[in-house]
C-alpha cells in the first residue's frame, strides 16, 4: 500500500467500514424483506455517510489530535485538512444521492442521518449529548435498511438495541486518548452482558411476521400437530356411557368393528434445529468479542487498554448486527454479515480502527 493510500485508509478508518453494511441488512431483515436493488443502494448510501463522518471527524479534531495523536493523517501532514473536508462533503452528497435512488422513504431516513453525523462531528461530540447523537446515527442507519421497504416501525426494536451498544462504546471512547476512567468500560461491560442476554429472548418474533420460526401452539410452522379420531363406519352400532356422554365421545357396541384412532406425533418438547442455535451463538460471539477488553480497561484504564476496549466494541458491532438479522429470520443474511468480522480483524492488523 502506497503512503498516500495508507494515509487515506487511516483517515477513513478502513477496518471500521466492515461494521457498516450490517446496519442496513439487519434493518431490512427486521422489516421482513429480502435484500434487493434498493437494499444495495441503501448499503452504498450508508457506507458513504459513514466515511463522510470519519473524514469530518478528523477535520474537526485536527487541533486536538495535534496534541494527543500527532501520528494521525491530518496533524502529521499526510492529508491536507481541506482535502478531508472536501471528501466529507462529497461523500455526504453521494450518500444522499444513493439514498434518493433507493426511494423516498430511504431518503427520508438518510437526510436526518447525514444531519446527525455532521452535528456530532462539528458540535455535539464533546458535549454530554455526544454519545446519544452517535447512538442515534447508528439507529438511523439500521432504519435506513427498513425504509427501503417502507417499514421502519418494524425495525425500531433492533434499532434500539444497536443504539444502546453504540451509546456504550462511544461513552468509553470519550476518554481513550487520556484514559483514567474505569466507570465507562464497566458500564459498557454491563450493557454488553444485558444485550447478549436480550438478543435470544426475542428470536420467536420472526414467526409472528410469517417468517420461519417455531409456533408452539401448532408444533412447527410446517408440521402442525393433529389429533384426529375416525368414528366407526356408517351403520355400525354405537353406545354412549354416562362418562362418555360427558366427554362427548361414542364407543362401538359389542361386536361392532373397533374405531380406528390416528394420532400424529406430537412431542411435548421440540427438538432444536441447527438454525435455532444461530442467534444464541451470535449473541455469545458478540459478548466474547467485547467483554474481555472492557474488563481489562476496568482493571487498568490506561489509554492503551481503553483504546483496545473501544476497538473491541466497534468490532463487536458485526456479530450484534448478525444476531439482529438472525432473530428476524434472515439466517443467510446473518451469516453474510458475520463473515465481515474476520475481514475487519485482518484489516485492523494493518490500519488502526480507532
mmCIF file of C-alpha atoms in Angstrom, residues 101-229:
data_model
loop_
_atom_site.group_PDB
_atom_site.id
_atom_site.type_symbol
_atom_site.label_atom_id
_atom_site.label_comp_id
_atom_site.label_asym_id
_atom_site.label_seq_id
_atom_site.Cartn_x
_atom_site.Cartn_y
_atom_site.Cartn_z
ATOM 1 C CA UNK A 101 -32.324 6.290 -5.794
ATOM 2 C CA UNK A 102 -33.369 3.737 -3.167
ATOM 3 C CA UNK A 103 -36.689 5.549 -2.796
ATOM 4 C CA UNK A 104 -38.242 8.476 -0.987
ATOM 5 C CA UNK A 105 -38.629 6.593 2.342
ATOM 6 C CA UNK A 106 -34.899 5.819 2.315
ATOM 7 C CA UNK A 107 -34.035 9.460 1.634
ATOM 8 C CA UNK A 108 -36.366 10.494 4.451
ATOM 9 C CA UNK A 109 -34.156 8.498 6.832
ATOM 10 C CA UNK A 110 -30.810 9.304 5.178
ATOM 11 C CA UNK A 111 -31.296 13.086 5.442
ATOM 12 C CA UNK A 112 -31.569 13.171 9.255
ATOM 13 C CA UNK A 113 -28.787 10.585 9.410
ATOM 14 C CA UNK A 114 -26.458 12.900 7.486
ATOM 15 C CA UNK A 115 -27.526 15.840 9.653
ATOM 16 C CA UNK A 116 -26.794 13.825 12.801
ATOM 17 C CA UNK A 117 -23.333 12.880 11.521
ATOM 18 C CA UNK A 118 -22.399 16.491 10.816
ATOM 19 C CA UNK A 119 -23.925 17.746 14.061
ATOM 20 C CA UNK A 120 -21.990 15.153 16.056
ATOM 21 C CA UNK A 121 -18.608 15.922 14.484
ATOM 22 C CA UNK A 122 -18.946 19.713 14.468
ATOM 23 C CA UNK A 123 -20.882 20.473 17.639
ATOM 24 C CA UNK A 124 -22.018 17.569 19.818
ATOM 25 C CA UNK A 125 -19.008 15.287 20.110
ATOM 26 C CA UNK A 126 -17.501 16.938 23.179
ATOM 27 C CA UNK A 127 -20.805 17.647 24.905
ATOM 28 C CA UNK A 128 -22.892 15.357 27.153
ATOM 29 C CA UNK A 129 -25.149 14.754 24.140
ATOM 30 C CA UNK A 130 -22.305 13.276 22.095
ATOM 31 C CA UNK A 131 -22.816 9.556 22.857
ATOM 32 C CA UNK A 132 -26.572 9.874 22.371
ATOM 33 C CA UNK A 133 -26.035 11.541 18.988
ATOM 34 C CA UNK A 134 -23.738 8.750 17.849
ATOM 35 C CA UNK A 135 -26.232 6.149 19.065
ATOM 36 C CA UNK A 136 -28.970 7.930 17.115
ATOM 37 C CA UNK A 137 -26.819 7.846 13.973
ATOM 38 C CA UNK A 138 -26.353 4.063 14.230
ATOM 39 C CA UNK A 139 -30.034 3.525 14.915
ATOM 40 C CA UNK A 140 -30.973 5.644 11.902
ATOM 41 C CA UNK A 141 -28.522 3.673 9.777
ATOM 42 C CA UNK A 142 -30.349 0.465 10.667
ATOM 43 C CA UNK A 143 -33.702 2.102 9.968
ATOM 44 C CA UNK A 144 -32.351 3.063 6.551
ATOM 45 C CA UNK A 145 -32.418 -0.624 5.634
ATOM 46 C CA UNK A 146 -36.018 -0.980 6.802
ATOM 47 C CA UNK A 147 -37.005 2.195 4.942
ATOM 48 C CA UNK A 148 -36.270 0.546 1.605
ATOM 49 C CA UNK A 149 -39.424 -1.494 2.264
ATOM 50 C CA UNK A 150 -41.308 1.375 3.891
ATOM 51 C CA UNK A 151 -41.456 -0.485 7.230
ATOM 52 C CA UNK A 152 -39.272 1.468 9.631
ATOM 53 C CA UNK A 153 -41.595 0.878 12.580
ATOM 54 C CA UNK A 154 -40.953 -2.877 12.426
ATOM 55 C CA UNK A 155 -37.216 -2.244 12.860
ATOM 56 C CA UNK A 156 -37.458 0.024 15.915
ATOM 57 C CA UNK A 157 -36.639 -2.724 18.476
ATOM 58 C CA UNK A 158 -33.496 -3.735 16.568
ATOM 59 C CA UNK A 159 -32.513 -0.076 16.162
ATOM 60 C CA UNK A 160 -32.872 0.435 19.907
ATOM 61 C CA UNK A 161 -30.556 -2.493 20.709
ATOM 62 C CA UNK A 162 -27.926 -1.342 18.223
ATOM 63 C CA UNK A 163 -28.204 2.211 19.542
ATOM 64 C CA UNK A 164 -27.673 1.007 23.115
ATOM 65 C CA UNK A 165 -24.480 -0.778 22.101
ATOM 66 C CA UNK A 166 -23.217 2.290 20.249
ATOM 67 C CA UNK A 167 -24.001 4.506 23.228
ATOM 68 C CA UNK A 168 -21.827 2.304 25.449
ATOM 69 C CA UNK A 169 -18.889 2.207 23.016
ATOM 70 C CA UNK A 170 -18.989 5.956 22.377
ATOM 71 C CA UNK A 171 -19.024 6.701 26.107
ATOM 72 C CA UNK A 172 -15.834 4.650 26.518
ATOM 73 C CA UNK A 173 -14.205 6.386 23.544
ATOM 74 C CA UNK A 174 -14.503 9.815 25.162
ATOM 75 C CA UNK A 175 -11.520 9.019 27.427
ATOM 76 C CA UNK A 176 -9.471 6.814 25.086
ATOM 77 C CA UNK A 177 -6.803 9.464 24.467
ATOM 78 C CA UNK A 178 -6.042 10.096 28.157
ATOM 79 C CA UNK A 179 -7.521 7.080 29.958
ATOM 80 C CA UNK A 180 -8.118 7.120 33.704
ATOM 81 C CA UNK A 181 -11.853 6.325 33.715
ATOM 82 C CA UNK A 182 -12.909 2.827 34.785
ATOM 83 C CA UNK A 183 -16.608 3.678 35.111
ATOM 84 C CA UNK A 184 -17.291 3.916 31.363
ATOM 85 C CA UNK A 185 -15.847 0.491 30.437
ATOM 86 C CA UNK A 186 -17.599 -1.052 33.442
ATOM 87 C CA UNK A 187 -20.920 0.360 32.256
ATOM 88 C CA UNK A 188 -20.155 -0.858 28.726
ATOM 89 C CA UNK A 189 -19.384 -4.333 30.080
ATOM 90 C CA UNK A 190 -22.732 -4.424 31.889
ATOM 91 C CA UNK A 191 -24.558 -3.182 28.781
ATOM 92 C CA UNK A 192 -22.898 -5.856 26.645
ATOM 93 C CA UNK A 193 -23.969 -8.600 29.045
ATOM 94 C CA UNK A 194 -27.527 -7.273 29.094
ATOM 95 C CA UNK A 195 -27.751 -7.040 25.302
ATOM 96 C CA UNK A 196 -26.272 -10.518 24.830
ATOM 97 C CA UNK A 197 -28.917 -11.872 27.192
ATOM 98 C CA UNK A 198 -31.702 -9.947 25.478
ATOM 99 C CA UNK A 199 -30.892 -10.970 21.893
ATOM 100 C CA UNK A 200 -32.082 -14.615 22.006
ATOM 101 C CA UNK A 201 -35.174 -13.684 24.045
ATOM 102 C CA UNK A 202 -36.997 -12.252 21.022
ATOM 103 C CA UNK A 203 -35.942 -14.753 18.365
ATOM 104 C CA UNK A 204 -39.507 -16.051 18.124
ATOM 105 C CA UNK A 205 -40.698 -12.685 16.793
ATOM 106 C CA UNK A 206 -39.982 -13.846 13.242
ATOM 107 C CA UNK A 207 -42.810 -16.335 13.373
ATOM 108 C CA UNK A 208 -45.387 -13.674 14.089
ATOM 109 C CA UNK A 209 -44.499 -11.973 10.810
ATOM 110 C CA UNK A 210 -44.803 -15.168 8.797
ATOM 111 C CA UNK A 211 -41.065 -15.809 8.694
ATOM 112 C CA UNK A 212 -39.575 -19.198 9.562
ATOM 113 C CA UNK A 213 -39.783 -19.863 13.249
ATOM 114 C CA UNK A 214 -41.352 -22.171 15.802
ATOM 115 C CA UNK A 215 -45.039 -21.891 16.566
ATOM 116 C CA UNK A 216 -45.585 -23.570 19.940
ATOM 117 C CA UNK A 217 -49.361 -23.811 19.576
ATOM 118 C CA UNK A 218 -49.082 -25.999 16.495
ATOM 119 C CA UNK A 219 -45.726 -27.734 16.890
ATOM 120 C CA UNK A 220 -43.957 -26.123 13.953
ATOM 121 C CA UNK A 221 -44.942 -23.804 11.153
ATOM 122 C CA UNK A 222 -44.532 -26.564 8.596
ATOM 123 C CA UNK A 223 -45.874 -29.504 10.618
ATOM 124 C CA UNK A 224 -48.833 -28.704 12.858
ATOM 125 C CA UNK A 225 -49.808 -31.349 15.349
ATOM 126 C CA UNK A 226 -53.019 -33.230 14.676
ATOM 127 C CA UNK A 227 -55.212 -35.434 16.778
ATOM 128 C CA UNK A 228 -57.886 -36.888 14.539
ATOM 129 C CA UNK A 229 -60.175 -39.763 15.538
#
